[in-house]
Coordinates of N, CA, C and O in Angstrom, one line a residue:
X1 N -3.1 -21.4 36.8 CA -2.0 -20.6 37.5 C -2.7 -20.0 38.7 O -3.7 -19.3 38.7
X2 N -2.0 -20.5 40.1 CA -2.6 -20.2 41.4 C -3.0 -18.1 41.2 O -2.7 -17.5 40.2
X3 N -3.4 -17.6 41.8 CA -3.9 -16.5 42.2 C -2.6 -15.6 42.2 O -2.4 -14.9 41.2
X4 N -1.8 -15.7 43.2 CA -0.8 -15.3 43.4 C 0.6 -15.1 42.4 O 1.4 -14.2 42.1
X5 N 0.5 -16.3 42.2 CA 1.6 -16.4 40.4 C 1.1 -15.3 39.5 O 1.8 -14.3 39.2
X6 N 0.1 -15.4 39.2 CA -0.9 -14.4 38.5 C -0.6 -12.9 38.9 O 0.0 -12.1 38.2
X7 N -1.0 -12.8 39.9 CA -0.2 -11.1 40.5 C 1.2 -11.0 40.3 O 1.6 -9.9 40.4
X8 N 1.8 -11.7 40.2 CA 3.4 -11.6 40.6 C 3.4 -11.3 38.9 O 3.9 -10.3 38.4
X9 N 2.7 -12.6 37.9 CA 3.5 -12.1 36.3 C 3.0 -10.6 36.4 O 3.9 -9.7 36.4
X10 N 1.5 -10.2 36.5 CA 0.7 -8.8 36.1 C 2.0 -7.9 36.6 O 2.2 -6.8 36.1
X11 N 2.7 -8.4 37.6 CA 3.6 -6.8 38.4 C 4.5 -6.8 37.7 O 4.8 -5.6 37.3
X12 N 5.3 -8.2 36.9 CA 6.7 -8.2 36.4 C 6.5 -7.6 35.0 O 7.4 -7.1 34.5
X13 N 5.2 -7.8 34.5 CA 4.8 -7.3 32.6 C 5.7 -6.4 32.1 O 6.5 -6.7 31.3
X14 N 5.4 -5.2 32.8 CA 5.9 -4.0 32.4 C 7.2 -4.4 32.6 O 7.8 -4.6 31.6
X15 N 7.8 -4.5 33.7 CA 9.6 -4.7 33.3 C 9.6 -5.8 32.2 O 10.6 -5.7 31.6
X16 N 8.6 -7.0 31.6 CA 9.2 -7.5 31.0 C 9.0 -6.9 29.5 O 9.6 -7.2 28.5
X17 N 8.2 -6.2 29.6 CA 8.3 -5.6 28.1 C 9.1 -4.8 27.9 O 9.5 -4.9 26.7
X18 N 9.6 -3.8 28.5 CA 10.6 -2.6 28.9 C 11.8 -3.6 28.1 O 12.6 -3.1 27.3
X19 N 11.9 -4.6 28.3 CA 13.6 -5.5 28.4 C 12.8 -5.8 26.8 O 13.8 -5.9 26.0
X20 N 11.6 -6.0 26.2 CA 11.6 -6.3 24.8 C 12.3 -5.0 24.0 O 12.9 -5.3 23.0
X21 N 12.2 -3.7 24.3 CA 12.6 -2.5 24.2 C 14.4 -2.1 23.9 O 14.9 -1.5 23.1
X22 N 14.8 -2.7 25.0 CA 16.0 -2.5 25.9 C 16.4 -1.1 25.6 O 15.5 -0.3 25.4
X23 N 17.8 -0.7 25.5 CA 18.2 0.6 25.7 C 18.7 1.0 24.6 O 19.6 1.8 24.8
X24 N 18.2 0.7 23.2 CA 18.9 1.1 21.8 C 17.7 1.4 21.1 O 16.6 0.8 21.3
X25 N 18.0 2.7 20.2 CA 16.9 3.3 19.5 C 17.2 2.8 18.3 O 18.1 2.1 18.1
X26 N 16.3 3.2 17.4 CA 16.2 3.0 15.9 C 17.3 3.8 15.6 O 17.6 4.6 16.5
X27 N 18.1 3.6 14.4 CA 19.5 4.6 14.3 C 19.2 5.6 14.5 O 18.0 5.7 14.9
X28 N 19.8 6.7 14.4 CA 19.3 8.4 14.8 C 19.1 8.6 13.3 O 17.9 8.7 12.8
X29 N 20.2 8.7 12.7 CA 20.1 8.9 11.4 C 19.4 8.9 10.6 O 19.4 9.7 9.7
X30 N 18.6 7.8 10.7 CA 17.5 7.1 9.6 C 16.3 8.4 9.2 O 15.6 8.6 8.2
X31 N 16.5 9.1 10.3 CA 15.0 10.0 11.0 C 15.1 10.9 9.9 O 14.1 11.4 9.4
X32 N 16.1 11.3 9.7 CA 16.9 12.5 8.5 C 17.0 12.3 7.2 O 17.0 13.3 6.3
X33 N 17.2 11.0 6.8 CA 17.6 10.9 5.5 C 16.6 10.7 4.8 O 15.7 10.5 5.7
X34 N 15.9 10.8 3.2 CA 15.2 10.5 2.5 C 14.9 9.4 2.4 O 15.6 8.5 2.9
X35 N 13.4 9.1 1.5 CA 13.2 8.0 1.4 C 12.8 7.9 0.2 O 12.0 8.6 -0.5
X36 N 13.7 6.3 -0.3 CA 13.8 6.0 -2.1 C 12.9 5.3 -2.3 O 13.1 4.4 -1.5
X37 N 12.0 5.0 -3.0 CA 10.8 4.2 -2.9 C 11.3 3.4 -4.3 O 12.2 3.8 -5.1
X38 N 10.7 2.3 -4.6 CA 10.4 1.5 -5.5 C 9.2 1.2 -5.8 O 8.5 1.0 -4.8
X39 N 8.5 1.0 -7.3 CA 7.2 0.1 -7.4 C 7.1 0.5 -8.9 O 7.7 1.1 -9.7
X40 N 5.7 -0.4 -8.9 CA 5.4 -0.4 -10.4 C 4.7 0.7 -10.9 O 4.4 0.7 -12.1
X41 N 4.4 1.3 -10.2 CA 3.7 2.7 -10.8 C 3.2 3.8 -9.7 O 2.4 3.4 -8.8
X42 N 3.5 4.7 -9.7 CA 3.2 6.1 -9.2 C 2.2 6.9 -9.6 O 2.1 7.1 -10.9
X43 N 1.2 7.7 -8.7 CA 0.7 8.7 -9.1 C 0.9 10.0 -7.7 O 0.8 10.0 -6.5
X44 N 1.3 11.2 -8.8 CA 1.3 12.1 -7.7 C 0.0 13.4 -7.5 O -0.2 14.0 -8.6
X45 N -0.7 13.8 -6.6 CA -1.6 14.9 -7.1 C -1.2 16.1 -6.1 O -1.3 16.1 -4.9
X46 N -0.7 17.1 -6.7 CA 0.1 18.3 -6.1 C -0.9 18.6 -5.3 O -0.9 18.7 -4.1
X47 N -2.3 18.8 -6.3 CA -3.3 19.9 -5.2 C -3.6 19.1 -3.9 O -3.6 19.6 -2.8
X48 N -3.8 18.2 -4.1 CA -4.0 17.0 -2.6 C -2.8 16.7 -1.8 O -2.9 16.4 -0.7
X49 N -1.6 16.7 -2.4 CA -0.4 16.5 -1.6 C -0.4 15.3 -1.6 O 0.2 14.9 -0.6
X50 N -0.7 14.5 -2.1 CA -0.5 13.0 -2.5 C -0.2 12.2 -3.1 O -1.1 11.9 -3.9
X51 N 1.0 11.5 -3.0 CA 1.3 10.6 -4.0 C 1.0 8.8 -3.2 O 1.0 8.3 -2.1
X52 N 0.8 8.5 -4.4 CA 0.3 6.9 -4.5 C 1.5 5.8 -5.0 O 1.8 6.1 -6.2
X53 N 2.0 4.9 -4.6 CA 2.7 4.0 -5.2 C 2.0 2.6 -4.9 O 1.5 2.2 -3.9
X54 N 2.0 1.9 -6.3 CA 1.5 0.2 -6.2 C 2.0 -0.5 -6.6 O 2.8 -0.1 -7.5
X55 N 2.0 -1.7 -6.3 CA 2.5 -2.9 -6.9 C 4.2 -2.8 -6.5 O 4.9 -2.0 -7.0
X56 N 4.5 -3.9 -5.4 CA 5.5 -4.2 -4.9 C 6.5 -3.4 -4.5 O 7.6 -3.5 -4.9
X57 N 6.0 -2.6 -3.6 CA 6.6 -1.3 -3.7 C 7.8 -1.4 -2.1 O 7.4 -1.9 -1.1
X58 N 8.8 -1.1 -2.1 CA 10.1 -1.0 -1.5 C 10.3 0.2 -1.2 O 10.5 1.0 -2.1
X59 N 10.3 0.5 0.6 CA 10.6 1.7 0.4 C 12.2 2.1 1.2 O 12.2 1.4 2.2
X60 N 13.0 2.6 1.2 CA 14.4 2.9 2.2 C 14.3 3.8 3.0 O 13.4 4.5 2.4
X61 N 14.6 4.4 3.8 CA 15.2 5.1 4.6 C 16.2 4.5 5.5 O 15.9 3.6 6.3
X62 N 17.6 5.1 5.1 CA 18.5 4.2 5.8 C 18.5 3.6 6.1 O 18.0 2.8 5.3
X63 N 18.7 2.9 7.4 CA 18.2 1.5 8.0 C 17.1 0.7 7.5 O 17.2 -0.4 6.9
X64 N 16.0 1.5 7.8 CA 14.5 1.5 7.6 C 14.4 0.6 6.1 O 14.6 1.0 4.9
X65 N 14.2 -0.4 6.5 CA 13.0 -1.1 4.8 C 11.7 -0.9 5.6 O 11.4 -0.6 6.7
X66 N 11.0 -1.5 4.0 CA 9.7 -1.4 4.2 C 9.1 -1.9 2.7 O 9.4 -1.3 1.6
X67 N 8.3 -3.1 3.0 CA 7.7 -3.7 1.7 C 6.9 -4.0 1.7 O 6.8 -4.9 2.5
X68 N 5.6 -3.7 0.7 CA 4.3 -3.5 0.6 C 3.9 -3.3 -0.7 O 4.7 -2.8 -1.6
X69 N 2.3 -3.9 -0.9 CA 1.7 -4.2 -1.7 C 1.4 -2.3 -2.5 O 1.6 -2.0 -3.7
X70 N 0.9 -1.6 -1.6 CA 0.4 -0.4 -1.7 C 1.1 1.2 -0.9 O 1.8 0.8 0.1
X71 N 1.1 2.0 -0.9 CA 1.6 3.0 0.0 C 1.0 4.6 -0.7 O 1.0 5.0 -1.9
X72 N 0.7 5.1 0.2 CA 0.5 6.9 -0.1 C 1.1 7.9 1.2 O 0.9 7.8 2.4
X73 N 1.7 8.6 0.6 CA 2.1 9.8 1.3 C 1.7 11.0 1.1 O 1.9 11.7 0.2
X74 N 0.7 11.2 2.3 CA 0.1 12.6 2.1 C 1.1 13.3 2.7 O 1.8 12.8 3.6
X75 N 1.1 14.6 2.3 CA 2.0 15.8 3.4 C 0.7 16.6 3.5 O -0.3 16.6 2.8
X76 N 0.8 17.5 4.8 CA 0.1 18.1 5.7 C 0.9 19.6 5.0 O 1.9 19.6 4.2
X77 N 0.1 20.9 5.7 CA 0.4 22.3 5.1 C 1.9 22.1 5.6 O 2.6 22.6 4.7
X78 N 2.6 21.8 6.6 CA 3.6 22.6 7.3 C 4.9 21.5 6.3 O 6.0 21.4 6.7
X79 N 4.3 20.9 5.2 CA 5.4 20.1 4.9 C 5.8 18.5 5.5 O 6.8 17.8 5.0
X80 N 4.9 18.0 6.4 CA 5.4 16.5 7.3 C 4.4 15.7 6.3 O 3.2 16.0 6.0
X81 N 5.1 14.5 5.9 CA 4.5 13.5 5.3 C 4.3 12.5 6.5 O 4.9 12.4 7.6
X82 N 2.9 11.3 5.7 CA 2.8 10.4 7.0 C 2.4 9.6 5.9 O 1.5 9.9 5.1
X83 N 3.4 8.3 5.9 CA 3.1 7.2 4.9 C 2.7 6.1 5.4 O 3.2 5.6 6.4
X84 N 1.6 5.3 4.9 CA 0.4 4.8 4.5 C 0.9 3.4 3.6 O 1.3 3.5 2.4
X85 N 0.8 1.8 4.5 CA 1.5 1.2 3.7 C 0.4 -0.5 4.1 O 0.2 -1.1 5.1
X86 N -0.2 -0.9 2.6 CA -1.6 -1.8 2.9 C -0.5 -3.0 2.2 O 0.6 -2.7 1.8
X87 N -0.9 -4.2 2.2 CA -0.3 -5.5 2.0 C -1.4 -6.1 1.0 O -2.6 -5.8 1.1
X88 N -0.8 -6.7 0.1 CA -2.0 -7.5 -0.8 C -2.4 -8.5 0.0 O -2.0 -9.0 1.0
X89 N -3.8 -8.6 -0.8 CA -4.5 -9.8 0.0 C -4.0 -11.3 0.5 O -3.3 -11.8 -0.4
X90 N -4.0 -11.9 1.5 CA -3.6 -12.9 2.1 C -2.1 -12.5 2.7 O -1.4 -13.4 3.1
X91 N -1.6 -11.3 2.8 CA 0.0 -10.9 2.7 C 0.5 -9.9 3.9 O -0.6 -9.4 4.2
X92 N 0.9 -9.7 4.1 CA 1.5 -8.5 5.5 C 2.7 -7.6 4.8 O 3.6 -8.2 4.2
X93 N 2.7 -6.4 5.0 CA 3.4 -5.4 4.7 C 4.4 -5.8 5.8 O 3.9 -6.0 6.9
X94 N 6.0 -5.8 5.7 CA 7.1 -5.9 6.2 C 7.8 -4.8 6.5 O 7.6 -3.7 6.0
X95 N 8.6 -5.1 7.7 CA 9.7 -3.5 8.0 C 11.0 -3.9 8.9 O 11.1 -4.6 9.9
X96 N 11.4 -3.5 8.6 CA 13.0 -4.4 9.0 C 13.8 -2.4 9.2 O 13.7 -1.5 8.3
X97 N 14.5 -2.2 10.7 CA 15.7 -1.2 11.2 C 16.4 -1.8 12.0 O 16.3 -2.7 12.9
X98 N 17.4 -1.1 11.5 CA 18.9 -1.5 12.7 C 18.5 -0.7 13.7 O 18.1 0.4 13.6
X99 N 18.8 -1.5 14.9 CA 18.8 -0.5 16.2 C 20.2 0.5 16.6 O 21.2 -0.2 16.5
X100 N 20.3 1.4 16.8 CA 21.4 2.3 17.6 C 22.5 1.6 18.4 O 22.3 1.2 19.6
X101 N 23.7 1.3 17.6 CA 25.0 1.1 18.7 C 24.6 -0.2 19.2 O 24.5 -0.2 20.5
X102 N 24.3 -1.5 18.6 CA 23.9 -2.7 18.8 C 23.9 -3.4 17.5 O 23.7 -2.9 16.4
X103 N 24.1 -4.6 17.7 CA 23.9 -5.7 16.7 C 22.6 -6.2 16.7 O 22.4 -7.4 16.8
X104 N 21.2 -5.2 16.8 CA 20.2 -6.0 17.1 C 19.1 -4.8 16.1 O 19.3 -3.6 16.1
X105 N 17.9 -5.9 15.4 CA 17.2 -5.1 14.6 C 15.9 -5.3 14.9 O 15.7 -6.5 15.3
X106 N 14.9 -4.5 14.9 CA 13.4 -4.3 14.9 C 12.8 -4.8 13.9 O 13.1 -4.0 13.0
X107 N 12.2 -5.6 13.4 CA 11.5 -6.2 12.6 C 10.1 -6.4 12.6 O 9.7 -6.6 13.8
X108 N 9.0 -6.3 11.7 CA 7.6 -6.5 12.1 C 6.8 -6.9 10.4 O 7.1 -7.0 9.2
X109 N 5.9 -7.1 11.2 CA 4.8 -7.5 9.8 C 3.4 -7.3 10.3 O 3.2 -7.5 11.5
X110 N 2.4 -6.9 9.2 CA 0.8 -6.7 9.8 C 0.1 -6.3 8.2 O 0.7 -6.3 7.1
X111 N -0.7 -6.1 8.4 CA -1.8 -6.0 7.1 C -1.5 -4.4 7.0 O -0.9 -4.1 6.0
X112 N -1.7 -3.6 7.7 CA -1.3 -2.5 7.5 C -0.3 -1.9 8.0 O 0.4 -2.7 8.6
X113 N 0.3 -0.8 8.0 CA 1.7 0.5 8.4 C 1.3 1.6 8.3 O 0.8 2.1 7.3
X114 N 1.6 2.1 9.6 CA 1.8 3.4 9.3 C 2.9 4.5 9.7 O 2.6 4.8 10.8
X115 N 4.1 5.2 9.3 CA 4.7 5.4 9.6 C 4.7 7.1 9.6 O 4.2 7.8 8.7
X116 N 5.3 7.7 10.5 CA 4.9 8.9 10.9 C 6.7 9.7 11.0 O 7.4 9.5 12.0
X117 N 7.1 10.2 10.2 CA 8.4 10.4 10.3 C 8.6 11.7 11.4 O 9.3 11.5 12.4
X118 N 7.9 12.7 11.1 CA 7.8 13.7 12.2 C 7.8 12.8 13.9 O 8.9 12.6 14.4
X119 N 6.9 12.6 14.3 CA 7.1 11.1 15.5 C 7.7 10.6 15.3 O 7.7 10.1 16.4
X120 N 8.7 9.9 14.6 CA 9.7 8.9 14.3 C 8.6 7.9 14.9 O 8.9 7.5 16.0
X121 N 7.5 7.6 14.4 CA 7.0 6.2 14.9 C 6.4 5.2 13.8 O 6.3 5.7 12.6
X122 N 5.9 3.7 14.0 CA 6.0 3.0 13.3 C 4.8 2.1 13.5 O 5.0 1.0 14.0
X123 N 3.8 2.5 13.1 CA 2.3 1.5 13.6 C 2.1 0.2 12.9 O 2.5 0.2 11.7
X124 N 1.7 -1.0 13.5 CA 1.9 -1.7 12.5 C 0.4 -2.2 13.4 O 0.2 -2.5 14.6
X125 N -0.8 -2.3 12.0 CA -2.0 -2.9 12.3 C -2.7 -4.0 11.9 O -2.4 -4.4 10.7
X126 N -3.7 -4.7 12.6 CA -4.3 -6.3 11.6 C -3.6 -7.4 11.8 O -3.3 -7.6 10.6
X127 N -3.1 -8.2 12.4 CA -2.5 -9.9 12.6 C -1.0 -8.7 12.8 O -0.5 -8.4 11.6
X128 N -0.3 -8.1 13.6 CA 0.4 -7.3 13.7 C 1.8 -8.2 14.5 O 1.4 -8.9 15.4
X129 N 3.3 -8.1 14.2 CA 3.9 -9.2 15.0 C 5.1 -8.3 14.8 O 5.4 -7.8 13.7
X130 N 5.5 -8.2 15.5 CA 7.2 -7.7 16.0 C 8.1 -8.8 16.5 O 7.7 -9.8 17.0
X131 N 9.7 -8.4 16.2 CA 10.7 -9.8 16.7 C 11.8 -8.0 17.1 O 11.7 -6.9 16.6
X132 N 12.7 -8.5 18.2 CA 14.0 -8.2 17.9 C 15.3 -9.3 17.6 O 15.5 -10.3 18.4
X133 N 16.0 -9.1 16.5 CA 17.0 -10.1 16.4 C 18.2 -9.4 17.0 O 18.3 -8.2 16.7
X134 N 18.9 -10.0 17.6 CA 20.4 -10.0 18.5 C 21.3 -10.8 17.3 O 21.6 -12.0 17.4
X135 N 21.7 -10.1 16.2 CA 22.9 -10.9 15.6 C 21.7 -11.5 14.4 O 21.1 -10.6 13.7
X136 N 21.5 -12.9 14.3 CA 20.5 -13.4 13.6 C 19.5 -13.7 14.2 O 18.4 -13.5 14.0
X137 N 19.9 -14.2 15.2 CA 18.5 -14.9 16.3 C 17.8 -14.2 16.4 O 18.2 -13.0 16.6
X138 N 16.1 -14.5 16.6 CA 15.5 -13.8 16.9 C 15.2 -14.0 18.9 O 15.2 -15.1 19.4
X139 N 15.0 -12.9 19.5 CA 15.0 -13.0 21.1 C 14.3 -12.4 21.6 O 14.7 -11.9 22.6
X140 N 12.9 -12.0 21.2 CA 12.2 -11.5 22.0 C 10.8 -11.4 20.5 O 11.1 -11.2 19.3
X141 N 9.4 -11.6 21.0 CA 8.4 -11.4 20.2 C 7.5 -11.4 20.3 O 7.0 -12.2 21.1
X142 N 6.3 -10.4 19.4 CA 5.3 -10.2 20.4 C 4.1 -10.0 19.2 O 4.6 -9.9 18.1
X143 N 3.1 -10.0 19.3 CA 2.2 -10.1 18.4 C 0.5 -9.5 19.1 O 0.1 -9.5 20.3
X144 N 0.0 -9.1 18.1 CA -1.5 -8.2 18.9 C -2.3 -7.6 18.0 O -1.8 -8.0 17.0
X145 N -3.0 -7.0 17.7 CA -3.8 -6.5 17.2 C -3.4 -5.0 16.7 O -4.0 -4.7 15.6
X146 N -2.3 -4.1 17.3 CA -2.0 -2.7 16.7 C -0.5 -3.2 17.8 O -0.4 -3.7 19.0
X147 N 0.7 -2.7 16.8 CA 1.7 -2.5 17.7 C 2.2 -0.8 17.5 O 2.4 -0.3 16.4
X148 N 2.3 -0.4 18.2 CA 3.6 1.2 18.0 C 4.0 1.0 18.4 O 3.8 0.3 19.3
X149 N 5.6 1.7 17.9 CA 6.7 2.0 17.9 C 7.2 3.3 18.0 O 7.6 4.1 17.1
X150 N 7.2 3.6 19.4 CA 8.3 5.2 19.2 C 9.2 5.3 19.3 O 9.6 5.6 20.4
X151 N 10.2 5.1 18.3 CA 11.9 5.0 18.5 C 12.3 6.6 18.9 O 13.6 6.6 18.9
X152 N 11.9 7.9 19.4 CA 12.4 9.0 20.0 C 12.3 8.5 21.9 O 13.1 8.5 22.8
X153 N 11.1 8.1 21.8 CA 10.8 7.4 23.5 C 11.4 5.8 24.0 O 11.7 5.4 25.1
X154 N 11.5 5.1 22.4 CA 11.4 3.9 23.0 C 10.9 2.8 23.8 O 11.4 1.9 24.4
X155 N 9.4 3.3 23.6 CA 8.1 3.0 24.5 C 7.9 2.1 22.6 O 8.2 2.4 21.5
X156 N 7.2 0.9 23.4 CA 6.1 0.1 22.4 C 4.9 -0.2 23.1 O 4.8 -0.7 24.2
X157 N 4.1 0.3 22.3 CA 2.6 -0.3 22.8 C 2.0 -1.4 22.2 O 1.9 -1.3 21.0
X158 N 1.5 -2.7 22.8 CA 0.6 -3.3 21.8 C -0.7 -3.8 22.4 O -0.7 -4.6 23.3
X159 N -2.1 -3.2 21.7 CA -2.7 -3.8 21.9 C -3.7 -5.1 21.4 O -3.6 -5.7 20.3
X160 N -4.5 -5.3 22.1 CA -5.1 -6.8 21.9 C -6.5 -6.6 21.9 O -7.0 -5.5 22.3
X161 N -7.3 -7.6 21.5 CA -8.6 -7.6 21.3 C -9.4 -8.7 22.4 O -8.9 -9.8 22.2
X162 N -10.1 -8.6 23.0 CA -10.4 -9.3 24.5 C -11.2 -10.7 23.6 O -11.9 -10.8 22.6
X163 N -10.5 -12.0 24.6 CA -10.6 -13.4 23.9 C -12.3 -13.7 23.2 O -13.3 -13.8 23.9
X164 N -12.3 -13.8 22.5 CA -13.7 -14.4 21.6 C -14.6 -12.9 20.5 O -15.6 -12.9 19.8
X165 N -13.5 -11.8 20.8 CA -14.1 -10.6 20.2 C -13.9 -10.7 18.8 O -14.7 -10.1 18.0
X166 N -12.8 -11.2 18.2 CA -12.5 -11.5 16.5 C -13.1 -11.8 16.0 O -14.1 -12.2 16.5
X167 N -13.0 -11.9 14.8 CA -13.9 -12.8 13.8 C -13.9 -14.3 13.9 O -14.8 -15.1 13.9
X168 N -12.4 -14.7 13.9 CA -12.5 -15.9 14.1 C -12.8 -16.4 15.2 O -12.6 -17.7 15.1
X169 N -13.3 -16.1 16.4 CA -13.3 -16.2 17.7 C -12.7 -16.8 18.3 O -13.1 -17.8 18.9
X170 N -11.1 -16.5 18.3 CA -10.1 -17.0 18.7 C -9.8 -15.4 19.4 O -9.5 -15.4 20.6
X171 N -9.9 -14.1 18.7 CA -9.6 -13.3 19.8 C -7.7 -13.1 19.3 O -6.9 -14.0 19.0
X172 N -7.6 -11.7 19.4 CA -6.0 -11.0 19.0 C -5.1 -10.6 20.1 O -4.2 -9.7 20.1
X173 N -5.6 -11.4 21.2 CA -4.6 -10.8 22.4 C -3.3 -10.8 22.1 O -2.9 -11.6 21.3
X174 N -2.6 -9.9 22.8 CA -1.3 -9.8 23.0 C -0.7 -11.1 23.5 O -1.0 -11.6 24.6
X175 N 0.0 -11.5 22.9 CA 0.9 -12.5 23.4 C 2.6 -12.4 23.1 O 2.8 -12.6 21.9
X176 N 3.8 -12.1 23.7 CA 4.7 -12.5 24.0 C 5.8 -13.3 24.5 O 5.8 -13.9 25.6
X177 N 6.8 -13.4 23.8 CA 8.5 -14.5 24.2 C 9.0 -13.6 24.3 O 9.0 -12.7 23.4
X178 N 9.9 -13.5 25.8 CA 11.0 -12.3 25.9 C 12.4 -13.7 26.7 O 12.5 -14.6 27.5
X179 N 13.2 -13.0 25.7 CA 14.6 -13.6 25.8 C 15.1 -12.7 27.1 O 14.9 -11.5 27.1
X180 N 15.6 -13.3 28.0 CA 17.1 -12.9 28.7 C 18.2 -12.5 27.9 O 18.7 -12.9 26.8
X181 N 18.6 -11.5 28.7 CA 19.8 -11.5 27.3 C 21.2 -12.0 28.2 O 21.5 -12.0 29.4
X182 N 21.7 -12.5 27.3 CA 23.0 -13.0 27.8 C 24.4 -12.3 28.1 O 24.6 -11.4 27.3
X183 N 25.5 -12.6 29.2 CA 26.2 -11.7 29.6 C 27.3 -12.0 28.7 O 28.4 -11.3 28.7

């Protein structure tokens, strides 16, 4: 790619990732309601503030799934929990929300999660990959080394690991497909 092509994508990036974003948040609602968990066994420890769920564990918050091998929620003194979600081996923890006032949903998978309800945000770490689907199709997707998600901002970050730094030395850069959207 000539020199100049090169400057021109580096300028367009940021608008093109802004447009992977677009103008719809995670529902509002989701941020409020409880969350029903599923799995094969629980432990809770009052004095630590922590409870543990394993084995195939399903979690809801309205919109919000979320499925995983492992999960713990600690709460902090002031009452904010921040849940903690690991994938069995060879496997990726899943997360699927409806976006706000659209037919289009946030979707992701990565070895780890972490989800921060107070932030309403949504980390997704390790072989980490995001889609948004428009209807079913998927139209936009991005993959990297750590993605967040702040559905109050609507900012996503993802970062990458510089080419030959991995283990496999292949390297976790950020790479991206962003759809046009259609009129």
């Amino acid at each position: 790619m000539p020199f100049k092509n090169f400057l021109r994508f580096v300028a367009l990036l940021p608008l093109s990732l802004s447009l992977l974003g677009g103008h719809a948040h995670a529902e509002k609602a989701d941020k409020d309601k409880p969350m029903n968990i599923e799995a094969d066994n629980m432990r809770h420890d009052e004095n630590a503030k922590l409870t543990k769920f394993n084995g195939h564990v399903i979690a809801l918050k309205g919109t919000l799934v979320i499925r995983a091998d492992r999960m713990e929620v600690q709460e902090d003194g002031q009452g904010q929990q921040i849940a903690r979600f690991w994938a069995a081996p060879q496997e990726r923890v899943f997360f699927r929300q409806k976006r706000e006032g659209v037919d289009e949903y946030t979707e992701g998978e990565a070895e780890t999660a972490i989800y921060d309800k107070q932030a309403d945000q949504m980390t997704l770490i390790q072989r980490a990959e995001a889609r948004i689907l428009r209807g079913t199709e998927v139209s936009n997707q991005v993959t990297g080394l750590k993605i967040v998600f702040n559905n109050t901002t609507e900012v996503m970050t993802v970062d990458g690991q510089p080419k030959g730094r991995a283990a496999s030395g292949q390297g976790e850069r950020v790479r991206a497909v962003l759809t046009p959207r259609k009129d």
